[in-house]
Amino acid sequence: MSELIERARQVAESRLSGLTRRWEHVRGVAASAERIRGHFDEFTGDHLVAAAWTHDIGYAPSVRVTGFHPLDGARFLRHRGFPELVVSLVAFHSGAIIEAQVRGVQGLTEFADPDREVLDALTFCDLTTGPDGSVVSAAARLEEVLQRYGPDDPVHQAIDMSRDDLLAAVGRVQSWQ
């Protein structure tokens, strides 16, 4: 395990292990990233796996500032000196830009857009991992999230708006295999 990945795992564990279900999900996302990292060179694969470990760190009470987990997580990681690719992947993962628009949250513009192929990979890992860390279909995962959040919730609204794009990202990654 690279130093970057180990550091990301440790930071995520220290902040998220008390949130049992979230931690199980994160562990599953990281395992998925490990399985597909071979599509990329070593540098990019390491950054993908590190982002998988830290993608939900913004949910940690000790990290939360705005309440928008991609933004809070990316800012936290930047402050901790993580590489910009990891930071930007966390900022933009799984349709975060649409959710930011729905919420009226500013701040994602402070991060560079990550390479689409790597962002697709992180989105694939996130959307094919259930809350308990199990492998699920992206369609089932999106339905689970919609059930968890009511129609008036920004998460629900953002998924309604971005579902086709999210499923297309998953499909692009599935085409590698």
mmCIF file of C-alpha atoms in Angstrom:
data_model
loop_
_atom_site.group_PDB
_atom_site.id
_atom_site.type_symbol
_atom_site.label_atom_id
_atom_site.label_comp_id
_atom_site.label_asym_id
_atom_site.label_seq_id
_atom_site.Cartn_x
_atom_site.Cartn_y
_atom_site.Cartn_z
ATOM 1 C CA MET A 1 0.000 0.000 0.000
ATOM 2 C CA SER A 2 1.413 3.373 -0.973
ATOM 3 C CA GLU A 3 2.115 6.020 1.630
ATOM 4 C CA LEU A 4 -0.669 8.196 0.175
ATOM 5 C CA ILE A 5 -3.256 5.421 0.385
ATOM 6 C CA GLU A 6 -2.230 4.473 3.915
ATOM 7 C CA ARG A 7 -2.438 8.103 5.012
ATOM 8 C CA ALA A 8 -5.887 8.466 3.437
ATOM 9 C CA ARG A 9 -7.086 5.258 5.099
ATOM 10 C CA GLN A 10 -5.812 6.390 8.496
ATOM 11 C CA VAL A 11 -7.366 9.848 8.216
ATOM 12 C CA ALA A 12 -10.690 8.366 7.098
ATOM 13 C CA GLU A 13 -10.684 5.761 9.845
ATOM 14 C CA SER A 14 -9.869 8.331 12.522
ATOM 15 C CA ARG A 15 -12.766 10.549 11.405
ATOM 16 C CA LEU A 16 -15.393 8.038 10.234
ATOM 17 C CA SER A 17 -15.012 4.780 12.167
ATOM 18 C CA GLY A 18 -17.499 6.009 14.773
ATOM 19 C CA LEU A 19 -20.109 6.349 12.011
ATOM 20 C CA THR A 20 -20.425 2.601 11.540
ATOM 21 C CA ARG A 21 -22.548 2.416 8.406
ATOM 22 C CA ARG A 22 -20.688 5.264 6.707
ATOM 23 C CA TRP A 23 -17.366 3.588 7.556
ATOM 24 C CA GLU A 24 -18.562 0.266 6.090
ATOM 25 C CA HIS A 25 -19.580 2.072 2.903
ATOM 26 C CA VAL A 26 -16.207 3.834 2.671
ATOM 27 C CA ARG A 27 -14.351 0.556 3.153
ATOM 28 C CA GLY A 28 -16.386 -0.985 0.331
ATOM 29 C CA VAL A 29 -15.743 1.980 -1.975
ATOM 30 C CA ALA A 30 -11.997 1.702 -1.313
ATOM 31 C CA ALA A 31 -12.086 -2.045 -2.038
ATOM 32 C CA SER A 32 -13.862 -1.335 -5.324
ATOM 33 C CA ALA A 33 -11.239 1.277 -6.232
ATOM 34 C CA GLU A 34 -8.497 -1.266 -5.529
ATOM 35 C CA ARG A 35 -10.190 -3.663 -7.967
ATOM 36 C CA ILE A 36 -10.281 -1.172 -10.849
ATOM 37 C CA ARG A 37 -7.108 0.830 -10.215
ATOM 38 C CA GLY A 38 -5.218 -1.260 -12.776
ATOM 39 C CA HIS A 39 -6.970 0.677 -15.534
ATOM 40 C CA PHE A 40 -4.739 3.628 -14.609
ATOM 41 C CA ASP A 41 -1.031 4.204 -14.160
ATOM 42 C CA GLU A 42 0.314 3.757 -10.618
ATOM 43 C CA PHE A 43 0.169 7.470 -9.753
ATOM 44 C CA THR A 44 -3.449 7.881 -10.823
ATOM 45 C CA GLY A 45 -4.491 4.560 -9.300
ATOM 46 C CA ASP A 46 -3.018 5.587 -5.946
ATOM 47 C CA HIS A 47 -4.910 8.881 -6.082
ATOM 48 C CA LEU A 48 -8.157 7.114 -6.992
ATOM 49 C CA VAL A 49 -7.854 4.749 -4.034
ATOM 50 C CA ALA A 50 -6.918 7.599 -1.671
ATOM 51 C CA ALA A 51 -9.974 9.543 -2.853
ATOM 52 C CA ALA A 52 -12.137 6.454 -2.334
ATOM 53 C CA TRP A 53 -10.992 6.248 1.285
ATOM 54 C CA THR A 54 -11.702 9.934 1.875
ATOM 55 C CA HIS A 55 -14.685 10.678 -0.385
ATOM 56 C CA ASP A 56 -17.174 10.844 2.506
ATOM 57 C CA ILE A 57 -14.910 12.378 5.149
ATOM 58 C CA GLY A 58 -17.012 15.544 5.003
ATOM 59 C CA TYR A 59 -19.750 13.672 6.896
ATOM 60 C CA ALA A 60 -17.540 13.459 9.992
ATOM 61 C CA PRO A 61 -18.784 15.858 12.674
ATOM 62 C CA SER A 62 -15.210 17.048 13.223
ATOM 63 C CA VAL A 63 -14.890 17.960 9.525
ATOM 64 C CA ARG A 64 -18.369 19.339 8.802
ATOM 65 C CA VAL A 65 -18.508 23.106 8.286
ATOM 66 C CA THR A 66 -21.057 23.897 5.559
ATOM 67 C CA GLY A 67 -22.996 20.640 5.800
ATOM 68 C CA PHE A 68 -22.226 19.835 2.152
ATOM 69 C CA HIS A 69 -19.929 16.847 2.525
ATOM 70 C CA PRO A 70 -18.009 17.019 -0.794
ATOM 71 C CA LEU A 71 -17.019 20.640 -0.150
ATOM 72 C CA ASP A 72 -16.254 20.144 3.539
ATOM 73 C CA GLY A 73 -14.239 17.020 2.780
ATOM 74 C CA ALA A 74 -12.246 18.609 -0.042
ATOM 75 C CA ARG A 75 -11.389 21.666 2.041
ATOM 76 C CA PHE A 76 -10.357 19.480 4.962
ATOM 77 C CA LEU A 77 -8.114 17.344 2.755
ATOM 78 C CA ARG A 78 -6.549 20.390 1.098
ATOM 79 C CA HIS A 79 -5.813 21.857 4.532
ATOM 80 C CA ARG A 80 -4.201 18.537 5.479
ATOM 81 C CA GLY A 81 -1.914 18.719 2.434
ATOM 82 C CA PHE A 82 -3.456 15.983 0.300
ATOM 83 C CA PRO A 83 -2.672 16.150 -3.430
ATOM 84 C CA GLU A 84 -4.969 18.278 -5.561
ATOM 85 C CA LEU A 85 -6.170 15.275 -7.580
ATOM 86 C CA VAL A 86 -7.481 13.607 -4.414
ATOM 87 C CA VAL A 87 -8.995 16.898 -3.245
ATOM 88 C CA SER A 88 -10.761 17.560 -6.558
ATOM 89 C CA LEU A 89 -12.068 13.997 -6.816
ATOM 90 C CA VAL A 90 -13.626 14.348 -3.364
ATOM 91 C CA ALA A 91 -15.054 17.769 -4.261
ATOM 92 C CA PHE A 92 -16.772 16.558 -7.434
ATOM 93 C CA HIS A 93 -17.615 12.904 -6.730
ATOM 94 C CA SER A 94 -20.962 11.367 -7.609
ATOM 95 C CA GLY A 95 -22.665 14.404 -9.094
ATOM 96 C CA ALA A 96 -21.656 16.855 -6.365
ATOM 97 C CA ILE A 97 -21.757 19.780 -8.778
ATOM 98 C CA ILE A 98 -25.488 19.254 -9.376
ATOM 99 C CA GLU A 99 -26.214 18.882 -5.671
ATOM 100 C CA ALA A 100 -24.268 22.094 -4.985
ATOM 101 C CA GLN A 101 -26.465 23.907 -7.522
ATOM 102 C CA VAL A 102 -29.644 22.510 -5.961
ATOM 103 C CA ARG A 103 -28.467 23.534 -2.493
ATOM 104 C CA GLY A 104 -27.234 26.934 -3.637
ATOM 105 C CA VAL A 105 -23.803 26.111 -2.219
ATOM 106 C CA GLN A 106 -20.846 28.080 -3.514
ATOM 107 C CA GLY A 107 -17.268 26.910 -3.250
ATOM 108 C CA LEU A 108 -16.674 24.092 -5.702
ATOM 109 C CA THR A 109 -15.109 26.577 -8.123
ATOM 110 C CA GLU A 110 -12.080 26.753 -5.827
ATOM 111 C CA PHE A 111 -11.199 23.231 -7.004
ATOM 112 C CA ALA A 112 -9.929 22.156 -10.413
ATOM 113 C CA ASP A 113 -12.114 19.798 -12.412
ATOM 114 C CA PRO A 114 -10.579 16.320 -12.169
ATOM 115 C CA ASP A 115 -9.992 14.163 -15.225
ATOM 116 C CA ARG A 116 -13.369 12.719 -16.240
ATOM 117 C CA GLU A 117 -12.144 9.137 -16.484
ATOM 118 C CA VAL A 118 -10.825 9.164 -12.906
ATOM 119 C CA LEU A 119 -13.940 10.943 -11.638
ATOM 120 C CA ASP A 120 -16.075 8.339 -13.432
ATOM 121 C CA ALA A 121 -14.075 5.639 -11.646
ATOM 122 C CA LEU A 122 -14.716 7.145 -8.206
ATOM 123 C CA THR A 123 -18.389 7.651 -9.039
ATOM 124 C CA PHE A 124 -18.599 4.016 -10.174
ATOM 125 C CA CYS A 125 -17.056 2.827 -6.905
ATOM 126 C CA ASP A 126 -19.388 4.996 -4.820
ATOM 127 C CA LEU A 127 -22.561 4.105 -6.713
ATOM 128 C CA THR A 128 -21.913 0.357 -6.822
ATOM 129 C CA THR A 129 -21.290 0.116 -3.078
ATOM 130 C CA GLY A 130 -24.203 -0.072 -0.671
ATOM 131 C CA PRO A 131 -24.392 1.602 2.730
ATOM 132 C CA ASP A 132 -23.107 -1.597 4.349
ATOM 133 C CA GLY A 133 -20.150 -1.927 1.962
ATOM 134 C CA SER A 134 -21.741 -4.600 -0.213
ATOM 135 C CA VAL A 135 -21.587 -4.560 -4.007
ATOM 136 C CA VAL A 136 -24.865 -3.342 -5.517
ATOM 137 C CA SER A 137 -26.060 -2.146 -8.907
ATOM 138 C CA ALA A 138 -25.891 1.591 -9.467
ATOM 139 C CA ALA A 139 -29.634 1.665 -10.151
ATOM 140 C CA ALA A 140 -30.343 -0.055 -6.827
ATOM 141 C CA ARG A 141 -27.992 2.315 -5.010
ATOM 142 C CA LEU A 142 -29.669 5.381 -6.466
ATOM 143 C CA GLU A 143 -33.097 3.994 -5.518
ATOM 144 C CA GLU A 144 -31.850 3.361 -1.970
ATOM 145 C CA VAL A 145 -30.669 6.970 -1.694
ATOM 146 C CA LEU A 146 -33.955 8.288 -3.094
ATOM 147 C CA GLN A 147 -35.860 6.243 -0.507
ATOM 148 C CA ARG A 148 -33.657 7.563 2.301
ATOM 149 C CA TYR A 149 -34.169 11.206 1.340
ATOM 150 C CA GLY A 150 -37.645 12.592 0.710
ATOM 151 C CA PRO A 151 -38.619 14.355 -2.527
ATOM 152 C CA ASP A 152 -38.095 17.794 -0.965
ATOM 153 C CA ASP A 153 -34.529 17.002 0.068
ATOM 154 C CA PRO A 154 -31.728 18.470 -2.090
ATOM 155 C CA VAL A 155 -30.063 15.039 -2.320
ATOM 156 C CA HIS A 156 -33.224 13.538 -3.815
ATOM 157 C CA GLN A 157 -33.649 16.459 -6.206
ATOM 158 C CA ALA A 158 -30.008 16.310 -7.325
ATOM 159 C CA ILE A 159 -30.239 12.586 -8.049
ATOM 160 C CA ASP A 160 -33.421 13.134 -10.045
ATOM 161 C CA MET A 161 -31.553 15.737 -12.107
ATOM 162 C CA SER A 162 -28.290 13.822 -12.524
ATOM 163 C CA ARG A 163 -29.398 10.172 -12.638
ATOM 164 C CA ASP A 164 -28.713 9.744 -16.362
ATOM 165 C CA ASP A 165 -25.247 11.295 -16.077
ATOM 166 C CA LEU A 166 -24.410 9.192 -13.016
ATOM 167 C CA LEU A 167 -25.516 5.974 -14.708
ATOM 168 C CA ALA A 168 -23.573 6.963 -17.842
ATOM 169 C CA ALA A 169 -20.412 7.382 -15.732
ATOM 170 C CA VAL A 170 -20.947 3.932 -14.240
ATOM 171 C CA GLY A 171 -21.518 2.510 -17.729
ATOM 172 C CA ARG A 172 -18.290 4.013 -19.039
ATOM 173 C CA VAL A 173 -16.331 2.297 -16.265
ATOM 174 C CA GLN A 174 -18.169 -0.984 -16.791
ATOM 175 C CA SER A 175 -17.119 -0.857 -20.450
ATOM 176 C CA TRP A 176 -13.459 -1.210 -19.353
ATOM 177 C CA GLN A 177 -14.102 -4.645 -17.931
#
